[in-house]
Coordinates of C-alpha atoms and ligand atoms in Angstrom, one line a residue:
M1179 CA 0.0 0.0 0.0
I1180 CA 2.7 2.4 1.0
S1181 CA 4.8 4.1 -1.7
E1182 CA 8.4 3.2 -2.3
K1183 CA 9.4 6.7 -1.4
M1184 CA 7.6 6.6 2.0
Q1185 CA 8.8 3.1 3.0
P1186 CA 12.4 4.2 4.1
M1187 CA 10.9 7.2 5.9
I1188 CA 8.7 4.9 8.0
K1189 CA 11.8 2.9 9.0
N1190 CA 13.9 6.0 9.8
N1191 CA 11.1 8.0 11.5
S1192 CA 12.7 11.0 13.2
A1193 CA 14.9 10.2 16.2
I1194 CA 13.9 13.6 17.6
R1195 CA 10.2 12.8 17.6
A1196 CA 11.0 9.3 19.0
M1197 CA 12.9 10.9 21.9
F1198 CA 10.0 13.2 22.5
E1199 CA 7.6 10.2 22.7
E1200 CA 10.1 8.5 25.1
G1201 CA 10.1 11.6 27.3
K1202 CA 6.3 11.5 27.6
K1203 CA 6.5 7.8 28.7
M1204 CA 9.3 8.5 31.2
A1205 CA 7.3 11.5 32.6
A1206 CA 4.4 9.2 33.3
I1207 CA 6.6 6.8 35.2
Y1208 CA 8.9 9.2 37.1
G1209 CA 6.9 12.4 37.2
A1210 CA 7.4 15.3 34.7
E1211 CA 9.6 17.3 37.1
N1212 CA 12.1 14.4 37.3
V1213 CA 12.6 14.0 33.5
Y1214 CA 14.9 16.4 31.7
D1215 CA 13.7 16.5 28.2
F1216 CA 16.1 18.5 26.0
S1217 CA 15.0 16.8 22.7
L1218 CA 12.7 19.2 20.9
G1219 CA 13.2 22.7 19.5
N1220 CA 9.8 23.9 20.6
P1221 CA 10.2 27.4 22.0
N1222 CA 9.2 27.7 25.7
V1223 CA 9.1 31.6 25.7
P1224 CA 5.5 32.6 25.1
A1225 CA 4.7 34.5 21.9
P1226 CA 4.9 38.3 22.5
E1227 CA 1.7 39.8 24.0
C1228 CA 1.2 41.8 20.8
V1229 CA 0.4 38.6 18.9
K1230 CA -2.6 37.8 21.1
Q1231 CA -3.7 41.5 20.9
A1232 CA -3.3 41.5 17.2
I1233 CA -5.5 38.5 16.7
V1234 CA -8.2 40.0 18.9
D1235 CA -8.0 43.3 17.2
I1236 CA -8.1 41.7 13.7
L1237 CA -11.2 39.8 14.6
N1238 CA -12.9 42.9 16.0
E1239 CA -11.7 45.4 13.4
E1240 CA -11.2 43.7 10.0
D1241 CA -13.7 42.4 7.4
P1242 CA -14.2 38.7 8.3
V1243 CA -14.7 37.8 4.6
M1244 CA -11.3 39.1 3.9
V1245 CA -9.6 37.8 7.0
H1246 CA -10.8 34.3 6.6
G1247 CA -11.0 34.1 2.8
Y1248 CA -8.6 33.0 0.0
M1249 CA -6.1 35.6 -1.2
S1250 CA -3.3 35.5 -3.8
N1251 CA -1.2 32.4 -3.5
T1252 CA 1.7 34.6 -2.5
G1253 CA -0.2 36.0 0.5
F1254 CA -1.8 39.3 1.4
E1255 CA -0.2 42.2 -0.4
D1256 CA -0.2 44.5 2.6
V1257 CA 1.4 41.8 4.8
R1258 CA 4.2 41.2 2.3
R1259 CA 4.7 45.0 1.9
A1260 CA 5.0 45.5 5.7
I1261 CA 7.6 42.7 6.0
A1262 CA 9.6 44.0 2.9
D1263 CA 9.6 47.5 4.5
N1264 CA 10.8 46.0 7.8
L1265 CA 13.6 44.0 6.1
N1266 CA 14.7 47.1 4.1
K1267 CA 14.8 49.2 7.3
R1268 CA 16.9 46.6 9.2
F1269 CA 19.2 45.4 6.4
G1270 CA 19.4 48.2 3.9
T1271 CA 17.8 46.1 1.2
T1272 CA 15.2 47.3 -1.5
F1273 CA 12.6 44.5 -1.5
S1274 CA 8.9 45.1 -2.4
Q1275 CA 5.9 42.9 -1.8
D1276 CA 6.7 41.4 -5.2
N1277 CA 9.8 39.8 -3.8
L1278 CA 8.0 38.0 -1.0
I1279 CA 5.8 34.9 -0.8
M1280 CA 4.1 34.0 2.5
T1281 CA 4.6 30.3 3.3
V1282 CA 3.5 27.6 5.8
G1283 CA 6.6 28.0 7.9
A1284 CA 10.2 27.3 6.8
A1285 CA 9.5 23.6 6.2
S1286 CA 7.0 24.5 3.5
G1287 CA 9.2 27.4 2.3
I1288 CA 12.1 25.1 1.6
N1289 CA 9.8 22.7 -0.2
V1290 CA 8.4 25.5 -2.3
V1291 CA 11.9 26.5 -3.3
L1292 CA 13.1 23.0 -4.1
K1293 CA 10.0 22.2 -6.1
T1294 CA 10.6 25.5 -8.0
I1295 CA 14.2 24.8 -9.0
L1296 CA 15.0 21.0 -8.9
N1297 CA 15.0 18.5 -11.8
P1298 CA 15.3 14.8 -11.0
G1299 CA 19.0 14.0 -10.3
D1300 CA 20.0 17.5 -9.4
E1301 CA 22.3 17.8 -6.4
V1302 CA 21.8 20.0 -3.3
L1303 CA 24.7 20.5 -1.1
T1304 CA 24.5 21.1 2.6
F1305 CA 27.0 21.3 5.5
A1306 CA 26.9 18.7 8.3
P1307 CA 25.7 18.9 10.9
F1308 CA 22.3 20.0 9.5
F1309 CA 18.5 19.8 10.1
V1310 CA 17.8 16.3 9.1
E1311 CA 14.6 17.0 7.2
Y1312 CA 16.7 18.6 4.4
G1313 CA 17.3 15.0 3.1
S1314 CA 13.5 14.3 2.9
Y1315 CA 12.7 17.6 1.3
V1316 CA 15.3 17.1 -1.4
R1317 CA 14.1 13.6 -2.1
N1318 CA 10.5 14.9 -2.4
Y1319 CA 11.6 16.3 -5.8
D1320 CA 13.9 13.4 -6.7
G1321 CA 17.1 15.4 -6.0
N1322 CA 20.1 14.1 -4.2
L1323 CA 21.4 15.7 -1.0
V1324 CA 25.2 15.9 -1.0
I1325 CA 26.7 16.3 2.4
V1326 CA 29.9 18.3 3.2
S1327 CA 31.5 16.7 6.3
P1328 CA 31.6 18.7 9.5
N1329 CA 34.4 20.9 10.6
T1330 CA 34.3 20.0 14.3
V1331 CA 36.9 22.6 15.2
D1332 CA 34.5 25.5 15.1
F1333 CA 31.6 24.2 13.1
Q1334 CA 32.0 26.9 10.4
P1335 CA 31.4 25.2 7.0
N1336 CA 34.2 23.2 5.5
L1337 CA 34.7 25.3 2.4
K1338 CA 37.5 23.3 0.9
E1339 CA 35.4 20.1 0.7
F1340 CA 32.4 22.2 -0.4
E1341 CA 34.3 23.5 -3.4
E1342 CA 35.4 20.0 -4.4
K1343 CA 31.9 18.7 -4.2
I1344 CA 30.3 21.3 -6.6
T1345 CA 29.6 19.7 -10.0
E1346 CA 27.6 20.5 -13.1
K1347 CA 24.7 18.7 -11.3
T1348 CA 24.8 21.1 -8.3
K1349 CA 21.6 23.1 -8.3
A1350 CA 21.4 24.5 -4.8
V1351 CA 23.2 24.8 -1.5
I1352 CA 21.3 25.0 1.8
I1353 CA 22.8 26.9 4.7
N1354 CA 21.3 27.5 8.1
T1355 CA 22.7 30.3 10.3
P1356 CA 22.3 30.6 13.3
N1357 CA 22.6 26.8 13.1
N1358 CA 20.5 23.9 14.3
P1359 CA 22.1 21.9 15.9
T1360 CA 25.4 23.7 16.7
G1361 CA 24.1 27.3 17.6
V1362 CA 27.0 28.6 15.4
V1363 CA 26.5 31.8 13.5
Y1364 CA 28.4 31.8 10.2
S1365 CA 30.8 34.8 10.1
Q1366 CA 30.8 37.4 7.4
E1367 CA 34.2 36.1 6.2
T1368 CA 32.7 32.7 5.9
I1369 CA 29.7 33.9 3.9
E1370 CA 32.0 36.0 1.6
A1371 CA 34.2 33.0 1.0
L1372 CA 31.3 30.8 0.3
A1373 CA 29.8 33.3 -2.1
S1374 CA 33.0 33.7 -4.0
I1375 CA 33.3 29.9 -4.4
L1376 CA 29.7 29.8 -5.8
E1377 CA 30.5 32.6 -8.2
K1378 CA 33.7 31.0 -9.4
K1379 CA 32.1 27.6 -9.8
S1380 CA 28.9 28.9 -11.5
A1381 CA 31.1 30.8 -14.0
Q1382 CA 33.4 27.8 -14.6
L1383 CA 30.5 25.3 -15.1
G1384 CA 28.1 27.7 -16.8
T1385 CA 25.3 27.0 -14.3
D1386 CA 23.3 29.0 -11.8
I1387 CA 23.6 27.7 -8.3
V1388 CA 20.9 28.8 -5.8
L1389 CA 21.9 29.6 -2.3
I1390 CA 19.0 28.7 0.0
S1391 CA 19.4 30.5 3.3
D1392 CA 17.2 28.7 5.9
E1393 CA 16.7 31.3 8.7
P1394 CA 14.3 30.3 11.4
Y1395 CA 16.8 31.4 14.0
R1396 CA 17.8 34.8 12.4
E1397 CA 16.7 36.8 15.4
L1398 CA 18.1 34.5 18.0
A1399 CA 21.7 35.7 18.4
Y1400 CA 23.5 36.6 21.6
D1401 CA 26.2 38.9 22.8
G1402 CA 25.5 41.4 20.0
V1403 CA 26.7 38.9 17.3
K1404 CA 25.6 40.1 13.8
V1405 CA 24.0 37.5 11.5
P1406 CA 25.0 38.5 8.0
F1407 CA 22.1 39.1 5.6
I1408 CA 22.8 36.7 2.8
T1409 CA 21.3 38.4 -0.2
K1410 CA 23.9 41.1 0.1
F1411 CA 26.7 38.6 -0.7
Y1412 CA 25.4 36.4 -3.5
K1413 CA 22.8 37.4 -6.1
N1414 CA 21.2 33.9 -6.5
T1415 CA 20.1 33.7 -2.9
I1416 CA 16.6 32.8 -1.7
I1417 CA 15.8 33.5 1.9
V1418 CA 13.5 31.2 3.8
Y1419 CA 12.2 32.6 7.0
S1420 CA 9.9 31.4 9.7
Y1421 CA 8.2 32.9 12.8
S1422 CA 8.2 29.5 14.5
K1423 CA 11.2 30.4 16.7
S1424 CA 11.5 34.1 16.5
L1425 CA 8.0 34.8 17.7
S1426 CA 7.3 31.3 19.2
L1427 CA 4.6 30.6 16.6
A1428 CA 5.7 27.1 15.6
G1429 CA 2.2 25.6 15.6
E1430 CA 0.8 28.5 13.6
R1431 CA 2.8 27.6 10.5
I1432 CA 3.9 30.9 9.2
G1433 CA 6.9 32.2 7.4
Y1434 CA 8.0 33.6 4.0
I1435 CA 10.5 33.3 1.2
V1436 CA 12.3 36.2 -0.4
I1437 CA 13.3 36.1 -4.1
P1438 CA 15.5 39.1 -4.9
D1439 CA 15.2 41.0 -8.2
E1440 CA 18.9 40.4 -8.8
M1441 CA 18.6 36.6 -9.1
T1442 CA 18.7 35.0 -12.5
D1443 CA 15.1 34.8 -14.0
S1444 CA 13.8 36.4 -10.8
K1445 CA 10.3 37.0 -12.1
D1446 CA 9.9 33.5 -13.5
V1447 CA 11.3 32.0 -10.2
Y1448 CA 8.7 34.1 -8.3
T1449 CA 5.8 33.0 -10.4
A1450 CA 6.9 29.3 -10.3
A1451 CA 7.3 29.5 -6.5
S1452 CA 3.8 30.9 -6.1
I1453 CA 2.4 28.1 -8.2
A1454 CA 4.5 25.6 -6.3
N1455 CA 2.9 26.9 -3.1
R1456 CA -0.5 26.3 -4.6
V1457 CA 0.0 22.9 -6.2
M1458 CA 1.8 21.4 -3.2
G1459 CA -1.5 21.9 -1.4
S1460 CA -0.8 24.8 0.9
V1461 CA -2.6 27.2 -1.6
N1462 CA -1.6 30.1 0.7
A1463 CA -0.2 30.6 4.1
P1464 CA -2.9 30.8 6.9
S1465 CA -4.6 34.1 6.7
L1466 CA -5.3 35.1 10.3
I1467 CA -1.7 34.6 11.4
Q1468 CA -0.4 36.4 8.3
R1469 CA -2.4 39.4 9.3
A1470 CA -1.2 39.1 12.9
V1471 CA 2.5 39.0 12.0
M1472 CA 1.9 42.1 9.9
R1473 CA 0.7 44.0 13.0
C1474 CA 3.7 42.6 15.0
V1475 CA 6.3 43.2 12.3
D1476 CA 8.6 45.0 14.8
A1477 CA 8.0 42.6 17.7
T1478 CA 10.8 40.4 19.0
T1479 CA 10.9 37.6 21.5
D1480 CA 12.6 38.0 24.8
I1481 CA 15.9 36.3 23.9
S1482 CA 17.4 37.2 27.4
I1483 CA 15.5 34.1 28.6
Y1484 CA 17.3 31.8 26.2
D1485 CA 20.6 33.6 26.9
K1486 CA 20.3 33.0 30.6
N1487 CA 19.6 29.3 29.9
R1488 CA 22.6 29.2 27.5
N1489 CA 25.0 30.6 30.1
L1490 CA 23.8 28.3 32.9
L1491 CA 23.9 25.2 30.8
Y1492 CA 27.2 26.0 29.0
N1493 CA 29.1 27.1 32.1
S1494 CA 27.8 24.1 34.1
L1495 CA 28.6 21.5 31.5
K1496 CA 32.1 22.9 31.0
E1497 CA 32.7 22.8 34.7
Y1498 CA 31.6 19.1 34.8
G1499 CA 34.2 18.2 32.1
Y1500 CA 32.1 18.3 28.9
E1501 CA 33.5 19.6 25.6
C1502 CA 31.5 22.0 23.6
I1503 CA 31.7 25.4 21.8
K1504 CA 29.7 28.3 23.2
P1505 CA 26.8 28.8 20.8
E1506 CA 26.3 32.3 19.5
G1507 CA 22.7 31.8 18.4
A1508 CA 19.6 29.6 18.2
F1509 CA 18.8 27.6 21.3
Y1510 CA 21.0 24.5 21.0
L1511 CA 24.2 23.2 22.6
F1512 CA 26.1 20.6 20.5
V1513 CA 28.1 18.7 23.1
K1514 CA 30.8 16.1 22.4
I1515 CA 29.9 12.7 23.9
M1516 CA 32.0 11.2 26.7
G1517 CA 33.5 7.9 25.6
D1518 CA 33.2 6.7 22.1
D1519 CA 29.8 5.1 21.9
E1520 CA 27.1 7.7 21.0
A1521 CA 24.2 5.3 21.5
G1522 CA 25.6 4.1 24.8
F1523 CA 26.2 7.7 25.9
C1524 CA 22.5 8.6 25.1
E1525 CA 21.4 5.5 27.1
I1526 CA 23.4 6.6 30.1
C1527 CA 21.9 10.1 29.8
K1528 CA 18.5 8.4 29.7
K1529 CA 19.3 6.4 32.8
H1530 CA 19.8 9.7 34.5
H1531 CA 16.5 10.9 33.0
I1532 CA 18.1 13.2 30.5
L1533 CA 16.8 13.2 26.9
V1534 CA 19.1 14.5 24.2
V1535 CA 19.3 13.9 20.5
P1536 CA 22.2 11.9 19.0
G1537 CA 24.5 13.8 16.7
S1538 CA 24.1 11.1 14.1
S1539 CA 20.6 12.5 13.5
F1540 CA 22.4 15.6 12.1
F1541 CA 25.0 13.6 10.3
C1542 CA 27.6 14.4 12.9
P1543 CA 28.2 11.3 15.1
G1544 CA 30.0 11.6 18.4
Y1545 CA 27.9 14.6 19.7
V1546 CA 24.5 15.2 21.2
R1547 CA 22.2 18.1 20.7
I1548 CA 20.7 19.7 23.8
S1549 CA 17.8 22.1 23.2
Y1550 CA 17.8 24.7 25.9
C1551 CA 14.4 26.3 24.9
V1552 CA 13.1 24.9 28.2
T1553 CA 12.5 26.5 31.6
Y1554 CA 15.5 27.7 33.6
E1555 CA 14.2 25.5 36.5
Q1556 CA 14.4 22.4 34.3
I1557 CA 18.0 23.2 33.6
E1558 CA 18.7 23.8 37.3
R1559 CA 17.1 20.5 38.2
S1560 CA 18.9 18.6 35.5
L1561 CA 22.4 19.8 36.5
P1562 CA 23.1 17.0 39.1
A1563 CA 22.1 14.5 36.5
F1564 CA 24.5 15.9 33.9
Q1565 CA 27.2 15.8 36.6
A1566 CA 26.4 12.2 37.4
V1567 CA 26.6 11.3 33.7
A1568 CA 30.1 12.9 33.5
Q1569 CA 31.2 11.1 36.7
E1570 CA 30.4 7.8 35.1
F1571 CA 33.1 8.5 32.5
L1572 CA 35.6 10.6 34.5
K1573 CA 35.9 8.3 37.6
Ligands
LIG15 N1 14.9 24.7 9.4 C1 15.5 24.5 10.6 C2 17.0 24.6 10.7 C3 14.8 24.1 11.7 O1 15.4 23.9 12.9 C4 13.4 24.0 11.6 C5 12.6 23.6 12.8 O2 13.0 23.2 13.8 C6 12.8 24.3 10.4 C7 13.6 24.6 9.3 C8 11.3 24.2 10.2 O3 10.7 25.3 10.8 P1 9.2 25.7 10.6 O4 8.5 25.4 11.9 O5 9.2 27.1 10.2 O6 8.6 24.8 9.5

């Protein structure tokens, strides 16, 4: 009954989700307060108050036929205009509503872009470790994901191997900064170097390579770190954005893509992407939450909450003897396992009621991802357990 494409997916059903289910089972046995679930990237900071207010005001003030009805497949014009203006103000760009398409979160945005540009057999490069769904998304359109191995020194992309892996089949590259799972922000030098490799290779091969910048964590950067705005560095860039993390609206399924005028065949790409949005079944992004994000276009989440979590967890784990780089963004810590058995390390964590995601799920074995978008109290309560895990290896 099940298609050949779906069969392997059933077998490899997400380790992250599996861990989450495991957490629910353990909570039922040991009590929720005694289980330290760091598996999911579901923001624990509530959406800003203005989102609730905006929804109430929209329902009271706006025409319900318009609010709840179909609109252009690309989304409401005034919503796209407000977001374009906001981007221009913050990043010195010159986008209009005609560069933006509202999407059903970043997951759908990436699918729209891949459906728009991929032919069967085309290659899409990405840098390990990476958000594991990229593989499924690329396979949706019969493309092949080509993985550049991780640079475990600082988790900036491995550009030498990247250049070597670009071929005439390379159609796109997906980057994600601030990064899930490492929390690393790619520096401006990295982006410039990556862009110049893409320009050189496109010219040599006579192809257009699209740089897909997957940015659900763009606003989550700490210590004043600047996240470079990618369209400024490479003309064939498509931005994929989401409000899932930046405004804690993961369940609302809202984001957008930006297709700049400078990109090759920009108008055709835009039209094809709006059709892709429709024919993949989304038709358009959800209308009420589109209108709400327009009213909250300047709103930000309180990242000091994540920052406090980051500092407590990072400083404590370092003190207990764990190895990890201090993340500059997102809400993940990517920690080297103790010992050399990743599955065994995760089992020991589980024994101490800690749930983390194995690095293999991100194509970077030997590490675990800890999501610190949880309460500060959960982190405080979990620290003796992290210390106990370390003591099992350091004794
Ligand atoms: N890209 C990355 C790197 C993510 O971490 C996630 C979600 O965790 C997504 C895309 C999907 O986000 P959305 O909820 O906007 O579909």
